[in-house]
Amino acid sequence: MEIIIKGATEEFARELVALAAQHHAELSITTVQPGWTVDRAERYLRDLTAGSRRMAEMVIVDGEGYIEADHLRSVLGALNGPSNGLKRAVDRGVRKGWWPEGTPAPVTPVSDPNNPSWHQNIAYRMDKELVPVFGEALTRVVGLQPEADDDQDPDGND
């Protein structure tokens, strides 16, 4: 018997196993945690276009997790292409099975809280705990270390 449940909590998974055991079912569980590991971050960065990768690099390195959009624009020009590329890479990774659905975008836009109706972003940010993860991944990418095998799960699960 194979049961696939996406988006369940660990508590739900434990309860499901207990229920299956009551009915003498043979059941094994493999969990894949959403979130970013260095391997996932490396795959994400390698999958980006040059402009999107440069934008992510600036958020990670130059901004240490937060960078003003005006500064990005002065270097990259219009940001809609690179920022859309960042989002599309997350969606593509889910489709290709590189990370689970629900994995949050690592770089997110910051809107002007004083003018919410104006849609031009004032900055881009990355959660502080992700900066070292993506920093290490960026070192791998820039250091031209061998790319991970596309068929291998970035979490080491085959």
Coordinates of N, CA and C in Angstrom, one line a residue:
M1 N 0.8 -1.2 0.0 CA 0.0 0.0 0.0 C 0.9 1.2 0.0
E2 N 0.5 2.2 -0.8 CA 1.3 3.5 -0.9 C 0.3 4.6 -0.7
I3 N 0.6 5.4 0.3 CA -0.3 6.6 0.5 C 0.6 7.8 0.4
I4 N 0.2 8.8 -0.4 CA 1.0 10.0 -0.5 C 0.1 11.2 0.0
I5 N 0.6 11.8 1.0 CA -0.1 13.0 1.6 C 0.9 14.2 1.5
K6 N 0.4 15.2 0.9 CA 1.2 16.4 0.8 C 0.7 17.5 1.7
G7 N 1.6 18.2 2.4 CA 1.2 19.3 3.2 C 0.7 18.9 4.6
A8 N 1.0 17.7 5.0 CA 0.5 17.2 6.3 C 1.5 17.6 7.4
T9 N 1.1 17.8 8.6 CA 2.0 18.1 9.7 C 2.6 16.7 10.2
E10 N 3.7 16.8 10.9 CA 4.3 15.6 11.4 C 3.3 14.9 12.4
E11 N 2.6 15.7 13.2 CA 1.6 15.1 14.1 C 0.6 14.2 13.3
F12 N 0.1 14.8 12.2 CA -0.9 14.0 11.4 C -0.3 12.7 10.9
A13 N 1.0 12.8 10.4 CA 1.7 11.6 9.9 C 1.8 10.6 11.0
R14 N 2.2 11.0 12.2 CA 2.3 10.0 13.3 C 0.9 9.4 13.6
E15 N -0.2 10.2 13.6 CA -1.5 9.6 13.9 C -1.9 8.6 12.8
L16 N -1.5 8.9 11.5 CA -1.9 8.1 10.4 C -1.2 6.7 10.5
V17 N 0.1 6.8 10.9 CA 0.9 5.5 11.1 C 0.3 4.7 12.2
A18 N -0.1 5.4 13.3 CA -0.8 4.7 14.5 C -2.1 4.0 14.0
L19 N -2.9 4.7 13.2 CA -4.1 4.2 12.7 C -3.9 3.0 11.8
A20 N -2.9 3.1 10.9 CA -2.6 2.0 10.0 C -2.1 0.8 10.8
A21 N -1.3 1.0 11.9 CA -0.8 -0.1 12.7 C -1.9 -0.8 13.4
Q22 N -3.0 -0.1 13.8 CA -4.1 -0.7 14.4 C -4.8 -1.7 13.5
H23 N -4.7 -1.5 12.2 CA -5.3 -2.3 11.2 C -4.3 -3.3 10.6
H24 N -3.1 -3.4 11.2 CA -2.1 -4.3 10.8 C -1.6 -4.0 9.4
A25 N -1.6 -2.8 9.0 CA -1.1 -2.4 7.7 C 0.4 -2.2 7.8
E26 N 1.1 -2.6 6.7 CA 2.5 -2.3 6.6 C 2.7 -1.0 6.0
L27 N 3.2 0.0 6.7 CA 3.3 1.3 6.2 C 4.6 1.9 6.6
S28 N 5.2 2.6 5.6 CA 6.5 3.3 5.9 C 6.2 4.7 5.5
I29 N 6.9 5.6 6.2 CA 6.8 7.0 5.9 C 8.1 7.7 5.5
T30 N 8.0 8.4 4.5 CA 9.2 9.2 4.1 C 8.7 10.7 4.1
T31 N 9.4 11.5 4.9 CA 9.0 12.9 5.0 C 10.0 13.8 4.3
V32 N 9.5 14.8 3.6 CA 10.4 15.7 3.0 C 10.0 17.1 3.5
Q33 N 10.9 17.7 4.2 CA 10.6 19.0 4.9 C 10.7 20.1 3.9
P34 N 9.7 21.0 3.9 CA 9.8 22.2 3.0 C 10.9 23.1 3.6
G35 N 11.4 24.0 2.9 CA 12.4 24.9 3.4 C 13.6 24.7 2.5
W36 N 14.6 25.5 2.9 CA 15.8 25.6 2.1 C 17.0 24.9 2.8
T37 N 17.7 24.0 2.1 CA 19.0 23.5 2.4 C 20.0 24.1 1.5
V38 N 21.3 23.9 1.8 CA 22.3 24.4 0.9 C 22.2 23.7 -0.4
D39 N 21.9 22.4 -0.5 CA 21.8 21.8 -1.8 C 20.6 22.3 -2.6
R40 N 19.5 22.5 -2.0 CA 18.3 23.1 -2.7 C 18.6 24.5 -3.1
A41 N 19.3 25.3 -2.3 CA 19.6 26.7 -2.6 C 20.6 26.7 -3.8
E42 N 21.5 25.8 -3.8 CA 22.5 25.7 -5.0 C 21.7 25.4 -6.2
R43 N 20.8 24.4 -6.2 CA 20.1 24.1 -7.4 C 19.2 25.2 -7.9
Y44 N 18.6 25.9 -6.9 CA 17.8 27.1 -7.2 C 18.6 28.2 -7.9
L45 N 19.8 28.5 -7.3 CA 20.7 29.5 -7.9 C 21.2 29.1 -9.3
R46 N 21.5 27.9 -9.5 CA 22.0 27.4 -10.8 C 20.9 27.5 -11.9
D47 N 19.6 27.4 -11.4 CA 18.5 27.4 -12.4 C 18.1 28.8 -12.8
L48 N 18.6 29.8 -12.1 CA 18.2 31.2 -12.4 C 18.9 31.7 -13.7
T49 N 18.2 32.6 -14.4 CA 18.9 33.4 -15.4 C 20.0 34.2 -14.8
A50 N 20.9 34.7 -15.7 CA 22.0 35.6 -15.2 C 21.5 36.8 -14.4
G51 N 20.4 37.5 -14.9 CA 19.9 38.6 -14.2 C 19.3 38.3 -12.9
S52 N 18.5 37.2 -12.9 CA 17.9 36.8 -11.6 C 18.9 36.4 -10.6
R53 N 19.9 35.7 -11.1 CA 21.0 35.2 -10.1 C 21.7 36.4 -9.6
R54 N 22.0 37.4 -10.4 CA 22.7 38.6 -9.9 C 21.8 39.3 -8.9
M55 N 20.5 39.4 -9.1 CA 19.6 40.0 -8.1 C 19.7 39.3 -6.8
A56 N 19.6 37.9 -6.9 CA 19.6 37.1 -5.6 C 21.0 37.3 -5.0
E57 N 22.0 37.3 -5.7 CA 23.4 37.5 -5.2 C 23.5 38.9 -4.4
M58 N 22.9 39.9 -5.0 CA 22.9 41.2 -4.4 C 22.2 41.2 -3.1
V59 N 21.0 40.6 -3.0 CA 20.3 40.5 -1.8 C 21.1 39.7 -0.7
I60 N 21.7 38.6 -1.2 CA 22.4 37.8 -0.2 C 23.7 38.5 0.3
V61 N 24.6 38.9 -0.7 CA 25.9 39.4 -0.4 C 25.9 40.9 0.0
D62 N 25.4 41.7 -0.9 CA 25.5 43.1 -0.7 C 24.6 43.6 0.4
G63 N 23.4 43.0 0.4 CA 22.4 43.5 1.4 C 22.3 42.7 2.6
E64 N 23.0 41.5 2.7 CA 22.9 40.6 3.8 C 21.4 40.3 4.2
G65 N 20.6 40.2 3.1 CA 19.2 39.8 3.4 C 18.2 40.9 3.1
Y66 N 18.7 42.2 2.8 CA 17.8 43.3 2.6 C 18.5 44.3 1.7
I67 N 17.9 44.6 0.6 CA 18.5 45.6 -0.3 C 17.4 46.5 -0.9
E68 N 17.7 47.8 -1.0 CA 16.8 48.7 -1.5 C 16.6 48.5 -3.0
A69 N 15.3 48.6 -3.5 CA 15.0 48.3 -4.9 C 15.7 49.4 -5.8
D70 N 15.8 50.6 -5.3 CA 16.5 51.6 -6.1 C 17.9 51.2 -6.4
H71 N 18.6 50.7 -5.4 CA 20.0 50.2 -5.7 C 20.0 49.1 -6.7
L72 N 19.1 48.1 -6.6 CA 19.0 47.1 -7.5 C 18.8 47.6 -8.9
R73 N 17.8 48.6 -9.0 CA 17.5 49.2 -10.3 C 18.7 49.9 -10.9
S74 N 19.6 50.5 -10.1 CA 20.7 51.2 -10.6 C 21.8 50.3 -11.2
V75 N 21.7 49.0 -10.8 CA 22.7 48.0 -11.3 C 22.0 47.2 -12.4
L76 N 20.8 46.8 -12.2 CA 20.2 45.8 -13.1 C 19.2 46.4 -14.1
G77 N 18.8 47.6 -13.8 CA 17.7 48.2 -14.7 C 16.4 47.8 -14.1
A78 N 15.4 47.6 -15.0 CA 14.1 47.2 -14.6 C 14.2 45.8 -13.9
L79 N 13.4 45.7 -12.8 CA 13.5 44.5 -11.9 C 12.4 43.5 -12.2
N80 N 11.4 43.8 -13.1 CA 10.3 42.9 -13.3 C 10.8 41.6 -13.9
G81 N 11.7 41.6 -14.8 CA 12.3 40.3 -15.4 C 13.0 39.5 -14.3
P82 N 14.0 40.1 -13.7 CA 14.8 39.3 -12.7 C 13.9 38.8 -11.5
S83 N 13.0 39.7 -11.0 CA 12.1 39.3 -9.9 C 11.2 38.2 -10.3
N84 N 10.6 38.3 -11.5 CA 9.7 37.2 -12.0 C 10.5 35.9 -12.2
G85 N 11.8 36.0 -12.6 CA 12.6 34.8 -12.7 C 12.8 34.1 -11.4
L86 N 13.0 34.9 -10.3 CA 13.1 34.3 -9.0 C 11.9 33.5 -8.6
K87 N 10.7 34.0 -8.8 CA 9.5 33.3 -8.5 C 9.3 32.1 -9.4
R88 N 9.5 32.2 -10.7 CA 9.4 31.1 -11.6 C 10.3 29.9 -11.2
A89 N 11.5 30.2 -10.8 CA 12.4 29.2 -10.4 C 11.9 28.3 -9.2
V90 N 11.2 29.0 -8.3 CA 10.6 28.2 -7.1 C 9.5 27.3 -7.7
D91 N 8.7 27.8 -8.5 CA 7.6 27.0 -9.1 C 8.1 25.8 -9.9
R92 N 9.2 26.1 -10.7 CA 9.8 25.1 -11.6 C 10.4 24.0 -10.7
G93 N 11.0 24.4 -9.6 CA 11.6 23.4 -8.7 C 10.6 22.5 -8.1
V94 N 9.4 23.0 -7.8 CA 8.3 22.2 -7.3 C 7.9 21.2 -8.3
R95 N 7.7 21.7 -9.6 CA 7.2 20.8 -10.7 C 8.3 19.7 -10.9
K96 N 9.5 20.0 -10.8 CA 10.6 19.0 -11.1 C 10.9 18.2 -9.9
G97 N 10.3 18.4 -8.8 CA 10.5 17.6 -7.6 C 11.8 17.9 -6.9
W98 N 12.4 19.1 -7.1 CA 13.6 19.5 -6.4 C 13.4 19.9 -5.0
W99 N 12.2 20.4 -4.7 CA 11.8 20.7 -3.3 C 10.3 20.6 -3.3
P100 N 9.7 20.4 -2.1 CA 8.3 20.1 -2.0 C 7.4 21.4 -2.2
E101 N 6.2 21.2 -2.5 CA 5.2 22.3 -2.6 C 5.2 22.9 -1.3
G102 N 5.0 24.2 -1.3 CA 5.0 25.0 0.0 C 6.3 25.5 0.4
T103 N 7.4 25.2 -0.4 CA 8.7 25.8 -0.1 C 8.6 27.3 -0.4
P104 N 8.9 28.1 0.6 CA 8.7 29.6 0.4 C 9.7 30.1 -0.6
A105 N 9.4 31.2 -1.3 CA 10.3 31.9 -2.1 C 11.4 32.5 -1.2
P106 N 12.7 32.3 -1.6 CA 13.8 32.8 -0.7 C 13.9 34.3 -0.8
V107 N 13.6 34.9 -1.9 CA 13.7 36.4 -2.0 C 12.3 36.9 -2.3
T108 N 11.9 37.8 -1.4 CA 10.6 38.4 -1.6 C 10.6 39.9 -1.6
P109 N 9.6 40.5 -2.3 CA 9.5 41.9 -2.5 C 9.0 42.6 -1.2
V110 N 9.4 43.8 -1.0 CA 8.9 44.6 0.2 C 8.2 45.8 -0.4
S111 N 6.9 45.9 -0.1 CA 6.1 47.0 -0.6 C 6.2 48.2 0.4
D112 N 5.9 49.4 -0.1 CA 5.9 50.6 0.7 C 4.7 50.6 1.6
P113 N 4.9 50.4 3.0 CA 3.7 50.4 3.9 C 2.9 51.7 3.9
N114 N 3.6 52.8 3.5 CA 2.9 54.1 3.6 C 2.1 54.3 2.3
N115 N 2.3 53.5 1.3 CA 1.6 53.7 0.0 C 1.3 52.4 -0.6
P116 N 0.4 51.6 0.0 CA 0.1 50.2 -0.4 C -0.5 50.1 -1.8
S117 N -1.1 51.2 -2.3 CA -1.8 51.1 -3.6 C -0.8 51.3 -4.7
W118 N 0.4 51.8 -4.4 CA 1.5 51.9 -5.4 C 2.2 50.6 -5.4
H119 N 2.4 49.9 -6.5 CA 2.9 48.6 -6.6 C 4.4 48.5 -6.9
Q120 N 5.1 49.6 -6.9 CA 6.5 49.4 -7.1 C 7.1 49.1 -5.8
N121 N 7.9 48.0 -5.8 CA 8.5 47.6 -4.5 C 9.7 48.5 -4.1
I122 N 9.8 48.6 -2.8 CA 10.9 49.5 -2.3 C 12.1 48.7 -1.9
A123 N 12.0 47.4 -1.8 CA 13.2 46.6 -1.4 C 12.9 45.1 -1.7
Y124 N 13.9 44.3 -1.6 CA 13.8 42.9 -1.7 C 14.5 42.3 -0.5
R125 N 14.0 41.2 0.1 CA 14.5 40.7 1.3 C 14.6 39.2 1.3
M126 N 15.4 38.7 2.2 CA 15.6 37.2 2.4 C 15.6 37.1 4.0
D127 N 14.9 36.1 4.5 CA 14.9 35.8 5.9 C 16.4 35.7 6.4
K128 N 16.7 36.2 7.5 CA 18.1 36.3 8.0 C 18.7 34.8 8.2
E129 N 17.8 33.9 8.6 CA 18.4 32.5 8.7 C 18.7 31.9 7.4
L130 N 18.2 32.4 6.3 CA 18.5 31.8 5.0 C 19.8 32.4 4.4
V131 N 20.2 33.6 4.8 CA 21.3 34.3 4.2 C 22.6 33.4 4.3
P132 N 22.9 32.7 5.4 CA 24.1 31.9 5.4 C 23.9 30.6 4.5
V133 N 22.7 30.1 4.4 CA 22.4 28.9 3.6 C 22.7 29.3 2.1
F134 N 22.1 30.4 1.7 CA 22.2 30.8 0.3 C 23.6 31.3 0.0
G135 N 24.3 31.9 1.1 CA 25.7 32.3 0.9 C 26.6 31.2 0.6
E136 N 26.4 30.1 1.3 CA 27.2 28.9 1.1 C 26.9 28.3 -0.3
A137 N 25.6 28.3 -0.7 CA 25.3 27.8 -2.0 C 25.8 28.7 -3.1
L138 N 25.8 30.0 -2.9 CA 26.4 30.9 -3.9 C 27.9 30.7 -4.0
T139 N 28.6 30.4 -2.9 CA 30.0 30.1 -3.0 C 30.2 28.9 -3.9
R140 N 29.4 27.9 -3.7 CA 29.5 26.7 -4.6 C 29.3 27.0 -6.1
V141 N 28.3 27.8 -6.3 CA 27.9 28.2 -7.7 C 29.0 29.0 -8.3
V142 N 29.5 30.1 -7.6 CA 30.5 31.0 -8.1 C 31.8 30.3 -8.2
G143 N 32.1 29.4 -7.3 CA 33.3 28.6 -7.2 C 33.4 27.5 -8.3
L144 N 32.3 27.4 -9.1 CA 32.3 26.5 -10.2 C 32.5 25.0 -9.8
Q145 N 31.9 24.7 -8.6 CA 31.9 23.4 -8.1 C 31.0 22.6 -9.0
P146 N 31.2 21.2 -9.1 CA 30.4 20.4 -10.0 C 28.9 20.5 -9.6
E147 N 28.1 20.6 -10.6 CA 26.6 20.7 -10.4 C 26.1 19.4 -10.0
A148 N 25.1 19.4 -9.1 CA 24.5 18.2 -8.6 C 23.8 17.5 -9.7
D149 N 23.7 16.2 -9.7 CA 23.1 15.4 -10.7 C 21.6 15.7 -10.7
D150 N 21.0 16.0 -11.8 CA 19.6 16.4 -11.9 C 18.7 15.3 -11.5
D151 N 19.0 14.1 -11.5 CA 18.1 13.0 -11.1 C 18.2 12.7 -9.7
Q152 N 19.2 13.3 -9.0 CA 19.3 13.0 -7.6 C 18.5 14.0 -6.8
D153 N 17.8 13.5 -5.7 CA 17.1 14.4 -4.8 C 18.1 15.2 -4.1
P154 N 17.9 16.5 -4.0 CA 18.8 17.4 -3.3 C 18.9 17.1 -1.8
D155 N 18.0 16.3 -1.2 CA 18.1 15.9 0.2 C 18.7 14.6 0.4
G156 N 19.2 14.0 -0.7 CA 19.9 12.7 -0.6 C 19.0 11.5 -0.6
N157 N 17.7 11.7 -0.8 CA 16.8 10.6 -0.9 C 16.7 10.2 -2.4
D158 N 16.8 8.9 -2.6 CA 16.7 8.4 -4.0 C 15.3 7.9 -4.3

